[in-house]
Amino acid sequence: MSTVVTTLTGVAASHGSVHARAVGWDPGTAVAVEPAADIDDASARVVADLRFRAAAATSPEGAEVLEALVMFAADPELLALAKSRVDTGETPEAAVRSAASTYAEQLRGLGGYLAERAPDVEDVGARLADSLAGRAPAELPRPGHPYVLVARDLAPADTALLDPQVVVGIVTEQGGPTSHTTILARSLGIPAVVACPGARAALDGHEVLVDGTRGEVHLDPDADLVASVESREQQVAERRAQATGPGATADGVPVKLLVNVGTVDEAVAAAGQDVEGIGLFRTEFLFLGRTEEPELAEQIETYAAVLEAFGERRVVFRTLDAGSDKPVPFLGLAEEENPALGVRGLRTATSRLDVLERQLRAFAEAASRTGTEPWVMAPMVSTPAEADAFASLARGTGLHHVGVMVEVPSAALRAAQVLRSVDFASIGTNDLAQYALAADRQLGDVAPLLDPWQPALLDLVASTCTGASGRELPVGVCGEAAADPHLAVVLVGLGVRSLSMAPRAVPAVRATLAEAHLSLCRRAAEVARAAADPQSARSAVAELLG
Ligand code: PEP
Ligand code: MG
């Protein structure tokens, strides 16, 4: 007789499966040490601790995360802000936390890639506060055998130190598909399920089977279940190792596999990998926190370096995606109550057309210097008139591949008109989900609504593809949705023909697509759209793809 299996569901964060004993961990149980003398002393201690951890990090991504934390822990502006708050009466412990959270809010306001750094600053704030209060960071459990780590959430610095030989699976109650826990777990190849409520109480001390592909955790599973999930994963791993080169479905329909990057260094690193180009170059980093616009020459040099690195391969630049909530002071935009619904993205051109014009000139000049043909697209386009105006401005500057991002529901619903004067569309599923589900991207409480498997979001992707099909315009996806192998199959079934994602996500997406004929992709799209909620869409497609 087989054991009754209890299953918890969460978000499939890092694919693969593992069967081991679960160990619950509460990082709040810190040990007492000598408190730091003041904020500078706390900064020095935290920097030393993080450097020590960086040297011990178990992956290049982990070391990178820790180096970023070191930068924040030693940041003179952050420390000065904290000290100024002590001068106005806050305790040093409260001041470092509140200064870090001010900083984190600014990063969140920037959205996308930079918003992902906000938890790092908060983590640093908590470490500085712990040091001032004489609390040493809690150590990960060492039960003497490989285990599945179960926690409420994991700080980036803890995840960066995980040894995949010891922590063989991760289950967290919080976190989302783009959190650091997820990113690092993927880079270490540790199967992970996040946003799994009640996990600690239910799993601690039990044998568990973590199915990071389907987002399920089985409690005390029987041998048959373990064997069937393990054999499915084994087959996937073998197929993945074999797949290389341009992306395509099993019947040879090309699907370009591109990457999302935001700096020249990232672009150069990605150029060395088996990818077909850049599907989204976020130009924001060049403008961040600047009180003056970067010189035209600096812009040209930056874009040319990116084009140089990718040579003949496709490079899609996105024009500045700033808003009044974003610290791009030289734009001189007004304060707003609801910045996500305000003057952001292409809308900033209404008052600062000159900034957009110079950026387009810089792209065109970088193109002619490198003898390449970049693709250029505008963010936050809502109406046909906006798309027309952008297309005419970009073409007038000598750019030949002009597109728009579809990240506002109006653009998805009226895609035929919005796309009438452009050459391509790139769907930003992160913002499209935010606006379709009326759920703020920066607010953890509404994160489940932003699940990229939301059937309503898939309807909007379908509507965009239908609108583009009359002129056979290429439609890509550059939001987080593209990085999920099963969802990638769904997107291709809906008509998407390029997928842009973090470089590390490319191999799994390539291998999964190579296994699916276009007819199966279309069936997966139907099944996902017919589902009532994201979790049933995910499970139904997992079932279909086997
Ligand atoms: C998106 O909105 O999906 C997108 C790719 O843009 P960002 O995340 O930079 O807003
Ligand atoms: Mg966006």
XYZ file of C-alpha atoms and ligand atoms in Angstrom:
557
model
C 0.000 0.000 0.000
C 1.391 3.372 -0.920
C 1.727 6.294 1.475
C -0.721 9.191 1.155
C 1.098 12.034 -0.525
C 0.470 15.604 0.542
C 1.499 18.210 -1.952
C 2.195 21.911 -1.419
C 2.226 24.202 -4.432
C 4.209 27.377 -5.028
C 6.018 29.065 -7.905
C 8.389 26.921 -9.976
C 11.560 29.000 -9.489
C 14.439 26.744 -10.501
C 13.820 23.651 -12.586
C 14.845 20.118 -11.635
C 13.797 17.790 -8.836
C 15.335 16.445 -5.660
C 14.348 14.000 -2.940
C 15.846 14.670 0.528
C 15.049 15.582 4.111
C 13.723 19.126 4.714
C 15.386 21.345 7.313
C 13.585 24.524 8.388
C 15.703 27.628 9.023
C 14.953 30.901 10.747
C 17.715 33.456 10.023
C 16.223 35.619 12.793
C 17.916 33.481 15.450
C 21.221 35.387 15.490
C 23.965 34.936 18.071
C 25.258 37.782 20.255
C 28.641 39.415 19.495
C 30.459 42.631 20.467
C 28.387 45.542 19.034
C 29.990 47.899 16.492
C 31.134 51.208 18.001
C 29.408 53.422 15.406
C 28.096 53.474 11.832
C 31.585 53.551 10.276
C 32.699 50.610 12.401
C 29.533 48.694 11.425
C 30.222 49.442 7.756
C 33.829 48.169 8.079
C 32.669 44.957 9.792
C 29.880 44.258 7.321
C 32.217 44.908 4.373
C 34.789 42.505 5.842
C 32.153 39.824 6.432
C 30.717 40.171 2.925
C 34.200 40.085 1.342
C 34.913 36.905 3.253
C 31.642 35.463 1.971
C 32.346 36.635 -1.599
C 35.594 34.673 -1.543
C 33.600 31.612 -0.489
C 30.714 32.112 -2.946
C 29.746 28.980 -4.791
C 29.051 30.558 -8.196
C 30.210 33.611 -10.206
C 26.660 35.003 -9.884
C 26.851 34.561 -6.118
C 30.186 36.393 -5.917
C 28.705 39.172 -8.053
C 25.739 39.584 -5.703
C 28.082 39.760 -2.704
C 30.342 42.310 -4.410
C 27.255 44.458 -5.045
C 26.409 44.203 -1.326
C 29.963 45.265 -0.433
C 29.494 48.361 -2.590
C 26.282 49.268 -0.797
C 27.751 48.574 2.658
C 30.617 50.985 1.952
C 28.587 53.543 0.008
C 29.564 57.008 1.326
C 26.161 58.517 0.449
C 24.240 55.783 2.231
C 26.438 56.119 5.316
C 26.214 59.937 5.252
C 22.423 59.735 5.020
C 22.327 57.366 8.005
C 24.612 59.666 10.054
C 22.480 62.695 9.226
C 19.483 60.819 10.593
C 21.374 60.108 13.818
C 21.942 63.887 14.057
C 18.188 64.403 13.895
C 17.571 62.008 16.788
C 17.273 58.496 15.317
C 19.244 55.689 16.952
C 22.164 54.458 14.782
C 20.388 51.107 14.378
C 17.145 52.728 13.154
C 19.083 55.225 11.017
C 20.953 52.612 8.962
C 17.730 50.716 8.341
C 15.757 53.806 7.337
C 18.573 55.175 5.131
C 18.784 51.802 3.372
C 15.057 51.703 2.847
C 15.072 55.227 1.331
C 17.773 54.038 -1.077
C 15.851 50.855 -1.849
C 12.698 52.844 -2.643
C 14.680 54.924 -5.142
C 15.897 51.763 -6.859
C 12.376 50.328 -6.903
C 11.204 53.504 -8.564
C 13.646 52.816 -11.375
C 11.865 49.574 -12.200
C 13.167 46.510 -14.041
C 16.745 45.476 -13.564
C 17.612 48.160 -11.018
C 14.556 47.504 -8.896
C 15.923 43.986 -8.441
C 18.825 45.504 -6.469
C 16.479 47.009 -3.845
C 16.445 43.884 -1.615
C 20.267 43.973 -1.646
C 20.287 47.452 -0.081
C 17.684 46.402 2.468
C 19.787 43.358 3.302
C 22.788 45.645 3.840
C 20.665 47.929 6.074
C 19.693 44.915 8.187
C 23.332 43.744 8.407
C 24.515 47.202 9.509
C 21.751 47.321 12.115
C 22.650 43.820 13.364
C 26.285 44.814 13.680
C 25.363 47.928 15.700
C 23.114 45.841 17.947
C 25.720 43.104 18.449
C 23.893 40.397 16.503
C 26.008 38.189 14.227
C 24.319 36.863 11.093
C 22.766 33.429 11.660
C 24.587 30.551 9.965
C 22.882 28.094 7.655
C 21.990 24.722 9.238
C 24.616 21.967 9.086
C 22.738 18.745 9.797
C 25.584 16.597 8.424
C 23.713 15.394 5.323
C 22.417 16.947 2.089
C 19.073 18.643 2.733
C 16.264 20.770 1.366
C 16.463 24.231 2.936
C 13.037 25.546 3.944
C 12.784 29.182 5.050
C 10.400 32.090 5.080
C 12.741 33.874 2.632
C 16.482 33.918 1.974
C 18.675 37.026 1.837
C 20.870 37.266 -1.275
C 24.030 36.947 0.833
C 22.803 33.645 2.304
C 21.787 32.206 -1.044
C 25.135 33.188 -2.541
C 26.909 30.903 -0.071
C 24.819 27.802 -0.598
C 26.814 24.731 -1.447
C 24.756 22.771 -3.987
C 26.288 19.539 -2.635
C 24.760 20.267 0.782
C 21.660 22.337 0.061
C 20.161 20.214 -2.679
C 16.770 21.932 -2.829
C 15.128 25.178 -1.685
C 11.576 25.925 -0.633
C 10.641 29.429 0.544
C 7.341 30.856 1.689
C 8.074 34.230 0.088
C 10.036 35.393 -2.959
C 8.974 35.473 -6.557
C 10.091 34.399 -10.010
C 12.578 37.295 -10.248
C 13.903 37.381 -6.672
C 17.566 36.810 -5.935
C 16.856 33.468 -4.335
C 15.406 32.353 -7.638
C 18.194 33.795 -9.765
C 20.949 32.276 -7.655
C 19.208 28.937 -7.243
C 18.978 28.733 -11.030
C 22.628 29.626 -11.489
C 23.634 26.931 -8.970
C 21.246 24.404 -10.517
C 19.415 23.882 -7.202
C 15.735 22.938 -7.726
C 13.587 25.559 -5.995
C 9.960 26.310 -5.264
C 9.213 29.809 -3.912
C 6.047 31.580 -2.725
C 4.980 28.328 -1.074
C 2.801 29.313 1.922
C 3.027 27.271 5.109
C 6.132 25.413 3.916
C 8.192 25.645 7.115
C 5.546 24.266 9.443
C 4.490 21.528 7.022
C 7.876 20.300 5.780
C 10.497 20.660 8.540
C 11.996 17.257 9.366
C 10.097 15.346 6.644
C 11.340 13.564 3.550
C 10.269 15.774 0.639
C 10.337 15.660 -3.145
C 10.915 19.173 -4.526
C 9.643 19.454 -8.095
C 11.116 22.786 -9.207
C 9.786 22.305 -12.729
C 6.154 22.136 -11.697
C 6.335 24.240 -8.536
C 5.273 21.379 -6.256
C 6.636 19.934 -3.015
C 5.500 16.421 -2.102
C 5.610 15.440 1.554
C 6.833 11.891 2.339
C 6.505 10.780 -1.307
C 6.315 7.095 -2.254
C 9.008 5.416 -4.356
C 6.919 5.384 -7.557
C 6.384 9.122 -7.498
C 10.079 9.782 -6.813
C 11.113 7.473 -9.663
C 8.723 9.010 -12.181
C 9.736 12.627 -11.430
C 13.451 11.704 -11.413
C 13.246 9.943 -14.759
C 11.401 12.913 -16.307
C 14.143 15.267 -15.091
C 16.905 12.943 -16.258
C 15.504 13.010 -19.799
C 15.243 16.813 -19.723
C 18.875 17.128 -18.570
C 20.088 14.858 -21.369
C 18.182 16.802 -24.016
C 19.439 20.118 -22.648
C 23.048 19.051 -22.857
C 22.580 18.221 -26.542
C 20.817 21.400 -27.680
C 22.995 24.229 -29.060
C 22.796 26.901 -31.776
C 19.871 28.948 -33.070
C 16.525 28.411 -31.396
C 13.804 26.492 -33.220
C 10.830 24.258 -32.570
C 11.136 20.503 -33.229
C 9.776 21.052 -36.757
C 12.267 23.835 -37.470
C 10.252 27.027 -36.933
C 12.933 29.562 -35.960
C 12.538 31.275 -32.584
C 15.388 33.686 -31.904
C 16.945 33.286 -28.467
C 18.097 36.697 -27.281
C 19.266 38.240 -24.016
C 18.253 41.144 -21.768
C 21.227 43.251 -20.638
C 21.768 46.716 -19.198
C 25.490 47.506 -19.301
C 28.401 47.196 -21.696
C 30.048 44.641 -19.390
C 26.947 42.466 -19.394
C 26.713 42.771 -23.171
C 30.338 41.738 -23.632
C 29.884 38.752 -21.307
C 26.680 37.668 -23.082
C 28.320 38.014 -26.505
C 30.612 35.138 -25.587
C 27.643 32.815 -25.068
C 25.525 30.739 -27.409
C 22.856 33.426 -27.962
C 21.491 35.081 -31.098
C 21.672 38.679 -29.967
C 20.292 41.229 -27.529
C 16.502 41.474 -27.416
C 16.441 44.256 -24.828
C 19.274 46.624 -24.017
C 17.980 48.742 -21.117
C 19.689 52.114 -21.639
C 18.594 53.478 -18.236
C 21.859 52.674 -16.482
C 23.626 55.366 -18.482
C 21.222 58.035 -17.250
C 20.714 57.001 -13.645
C 21.040 59.571 -10.911
C 22.723 61.982 -13.364
C 22.111 65.650 -12.763
C 23.173 66.297 -16.354
C 22.395 64.353 -19.472
C 25.291 62.127 -20.587
C 27.181 63.770 -23.454
C 26.317 62.610 -26.957
C 29.876 61.286 -27.319
C 29.542 59.113 -24.202
C 26.245 57.722 -25.456
C 27.677 56.942 -28.885
C 30.697 55.218 -27.350
C 28.505 53.067 -25.090
C 26.127 51.959 -27.835
C 29.002 51.357 -30.247
C 30.726 49.092 -27.692
C 27.551 47.007 -27.426
C 27.147 46.793 -31.217
C 30.816 45.928 -31.606
C 30.477 43.040 -29.161
C 27.558 41.515 -31.066
C 28.751 42.199 -34.650
C 26.280 40.670 -37.101
C 23.888 39.490 -34.392
C 20.683 41.403 -33.625
C 20.855 44.186 -31.022
C 17.638 45.862 -29.842
C 18.123 49.129 -27.964
C 15.281 50.493 -25.893
C 15.086 54.269 -25.578
C 15.240 55.733 -22.061
C 12.473 54.275 -19.876
C 12.452 57.027 -17.254
C 9.498 58.390 -15.321
C 8.792 61.080 -12.805
C 9.388 58.571 -10.009
C 12.863 57.835 -11.357
C 15.935 59.755 -10.355
C 16.805 61.185 -13.740
C 16.881 64.731 -12.383
C 17.957 66.494 -15.570
C 14.623 65.616 -17.218
C 12.941 68.124 -14.869
C 9.716 66.126 -14.562
C 7.066 66.944 -11.950
C 6.305 64.883 -8.812
C 3.348 62.524 -9.312
C 0.920 60.660 -7.040
C 0.851 57.533 -9.250
C 4.142 57.403 -11.119
C 3.454 54.048 -12.807
C 0.475 55.718 -14.478
C 2.230 58.982 -15.158
C 4.831 60.494 -17.431
C 7.180 57.572 -18.025
C 8.808 55.855 -20.987
C 8.015 57.453 -24.338
C 5.674 59.904 -22.606
C 8.695 61.859 -21.301
C 9.297 62.952 -24.906
C 6.292 65.253 -24.657
C 8.303 67.648 -22.526
C 11.853 66.517 -23.346
C 11.826 65.587 -27.026
C 15.420 66.824 -27.235
C 16.647 63.994 -24.955
C 14.996 61.346 -27.157
C 16.310 63.003 -30.318
C 19.871 62.957 -28.998
C 19.568 59.321 -27.955
C 18.324 58.341 -31.412
C 21.208 60.292 -32.961
C 23.600 58.398 -30.731
C 22.169 55.033 -31.883
C 22.424 56.097 -35.540
C 25.992 57.351 -35.131
C 27.033 54.185 -33.245
C 25.487 52.149 -36.070
C 27.411 53.960 -38.765
C 30.688 53.732 -36.803
C 30.336 49.988 -36.397
C 28.699 49.276 -39.769
C 25.755 47.568 -38.058
C 21.967 47.989 -38.141
C 20.588 48.161 -34.606
C 16.899 47.731 -33.863
C 15.455 50.533 -31.742
C 12.226 50.509 -29.750
C 10.295 52.818 -27.449
C 8.866 51.769 -24.060
C 5.346 52.459 -22.739
C 3.617 53.116 -26.042
C -0.165 53.330 -25.555
C -1.693 54.646 -28.801
C -1.222 54.414 -32.597
C -0.397 58.136 -32.681
C 2.493 57.674 -30.223
C 3.869 54.760 -32.239
C 3.568 56.725 -35.513
C 5.350 59.732 -34.018
C 8.187 57.588 -32.660
C 8.584 55.693 -35.946
C 8.781 58.869 -37.963
C 11.297 60.454 -35.583
C 13.523 57.352 -35.528
C 13.411 56.859 -39.305
C 14.154 60.558 -39.789
C 17.308 60.009 -37.713
C 18.475 57.296 -40.109
C 17.398 54.216 -38.133
C 15.865 51.454 -40.233
C 14.491 48.898 -37.761
C 12.005 50.713 -35.586
C 9.685 49.060 -33.101
C 7.603 49.578 -30.006
C 7.238 47.748 -26.741
C 3.779 46.418 -26.009
C 3.424 46.783 -22.258
C 0.176 48.708 -21.924
C -3.077 46.751 -22.464
C -4.397 49.366 -24.924
C -1.450 48.651 -27.233
C -2.059 44.897 -27.029
C -5.790 45.230 -27.676
C -5.342 47.599 -30.628
C -2.095 46.078 -31.915
C -2.977 46.270 -35.622
C -3.303 50.054 -35.399
C -0.474 50.605 -32.913
C 1.925 48.605 -35.079
C 0.835 50.101 -38.414
C 3.978 52.177 -38.924
C 6.663 50.096 -37.166
C 8.795 47.086 -38.090
C 8.523 44.957 -34.949
C 6.930 44.631 -31.532
C 8.454 43.461 -28.274
C 6.057 42.529 -25.497
C 7.169 43.614 -22.020
C 5.264 41.097 -19.951
C 6.451 42.596 -16.640
C 4.643 45.885 -17.188
C 1.858 44.332 -19.246
C 1.009 42.150 -16.223
C 1.237 45.162 -13.902
C -1.286 47.123 -15.959
C -3.553 44.212 -16.920
C -3.908 42.963 -13.344
C -3.790 46.447 -11.770
C -1.003 45.229 -9.459
C 2.022 47.379 -8.612
C 5.249 45.624 -9.668
C 7.045 46.919 -6.611
C 4.528 45.665 -4.051
C 5.249 42.213 -2.615
C 1.666 41.828 -1.367
C 0.258 41.700 -4.895
C 3.094 39.615 -6.424
C 0.893 36.533 -7.084
C -1.257 38.662 -9.410
C 1.859 39.377 -11.476
C 2.471 35.705 -12.258
C 3.429 35.595 -15.965
C 1.132 32.571 -16.385
C -1.949 34.737 -15.728
C -4.373 33.680 -18.475
C -5.437 37.327 -18.950
C -1.815 38.218 -19.739
C -1.667 35.396 -22.288
C -4.863 36.776 -23.891
C -3.096 40.109 -24.367
C -0.057 38.384 -25.918
C -2.439 36.568 -28.281
C -4.146 39.827 -29.187
C -0.780 41.438 -29.983
C 0.249 38.528 -32.222
C -3.090 38.601 -34.045
C -2.764 42.358 -34.576
C 0.764 41.929 -35.963
C -0.082 38.982 -38.196
C -1.721 41.045 -40.969
C 1.654 42.589 -41.846
C 3.654 39.598 -40.673
C 5.559 41.764 -38.221
C 7.973 39.943 -35.917
C 6.697 39.840 -32.347
C 9.034 39.036 -29.460
C 8.735 38.844 -25.688
C 11.369 40.497 -23.508
C 9.726 40.262 -20.072
C 10.440 37.598 -17.453
C 7.873 35.276 -19.073
C 10.365 34.413 -21.826
C 12.753 32.760 -19.340
C 10.335 30.005 -18.275
C 10.823 27.043 -20.655
C 7.203 25.845 -20.553
C 5.835 29.350 -20.858
C 8.218 29.928 -23.782
C 6.477 27.039 -25.567
C 3.106 28.695 -24.869
C 4.356 32.060 -26.179
C 5.574 30.464 -29.406
C 2.167 28.800 -29.729
C 0.590 32.241 -29.449
C 2.736 33.518 -32.337
C 5.835 34.947 -30.633
C 9.020 34.389 -32.692
C 11.789 35.784 -30.479
C 12.377 35.390 -26.756
C 14.689 37.650 -24.790
C 15.764 36.653 -21.297
C 18.608 36.579 -18.781
C 21.548 34.818 -20.492
C 21.533 31.908 -18.028
C 17.933 31.018 -18.961
C 18.717 30.423 -22.644
C 19.888 26.748 -22.605
C 16.763 25.404 -20.885
C 14.437 27.406 -23.130
C 16.329 26.247 -26.232
C 16.170 22.571 -25.210
C 12.469 22.669 -24.334
C 11.515 24.401 -27.584
C 13.572 21.938 -29.626
C 11.337 19.159 -28.288
C 8.015 20.756 -29.222
C 6.454 20.851 -32.687
C 4.598 24.057 -33.521
C 1.291 22.168 -33.297
C 2.135 21.184 -29.704
C 3.103 24.797 -28.900
C -0.307 25.894 -30.223
C -2.057 23.244 -28.150
C -0.105 24.400 -25.056
C -1.243 27.965 -25.755
C -4.888 26.844 -25.944
C -4.619 24.826 -22.749
C -2.976 27.705 -20.866
C -5.542 30.267 -22.045
C -8.415 27.950 -21.145
C -7.182 27.672 -17.522
C -8.859 29.664 -14.767
C -5.678 30.703 -12.968
C -1.879 30.707 -13.342
C -1.270 27.555 -11.309
C -3.748 25.481 -13.308
C -2.325 26.884 -16.549
C 1.180 25.868 -15.428
C 0.116 22.368 -14.372
C -1.971 21.749 -17.494
C 0.942 22.706 -19.752
C 3.420 20.658 -17.692
C 1.085 17.692 -18.087
C 0.810 18.236 -21.847
C 4.585 18.619 -22.363
C 5.326 15.605 -20.176
C 8.774 44.679 -19.169
O 8.060 45.578 -18.704
O 8.397 43.490 -19.320
C 10.151 44.984 -19.592
C 10.880 44.099 -20.226
O 10.646 46.200 -19.256
P 11.167 46.572 -17.766
O 11.147 45.321 -16.957
O 12.512 47.165 -17.955
O 10.120 47.585 -17.365
Mg 8.638 47.637 -18.930
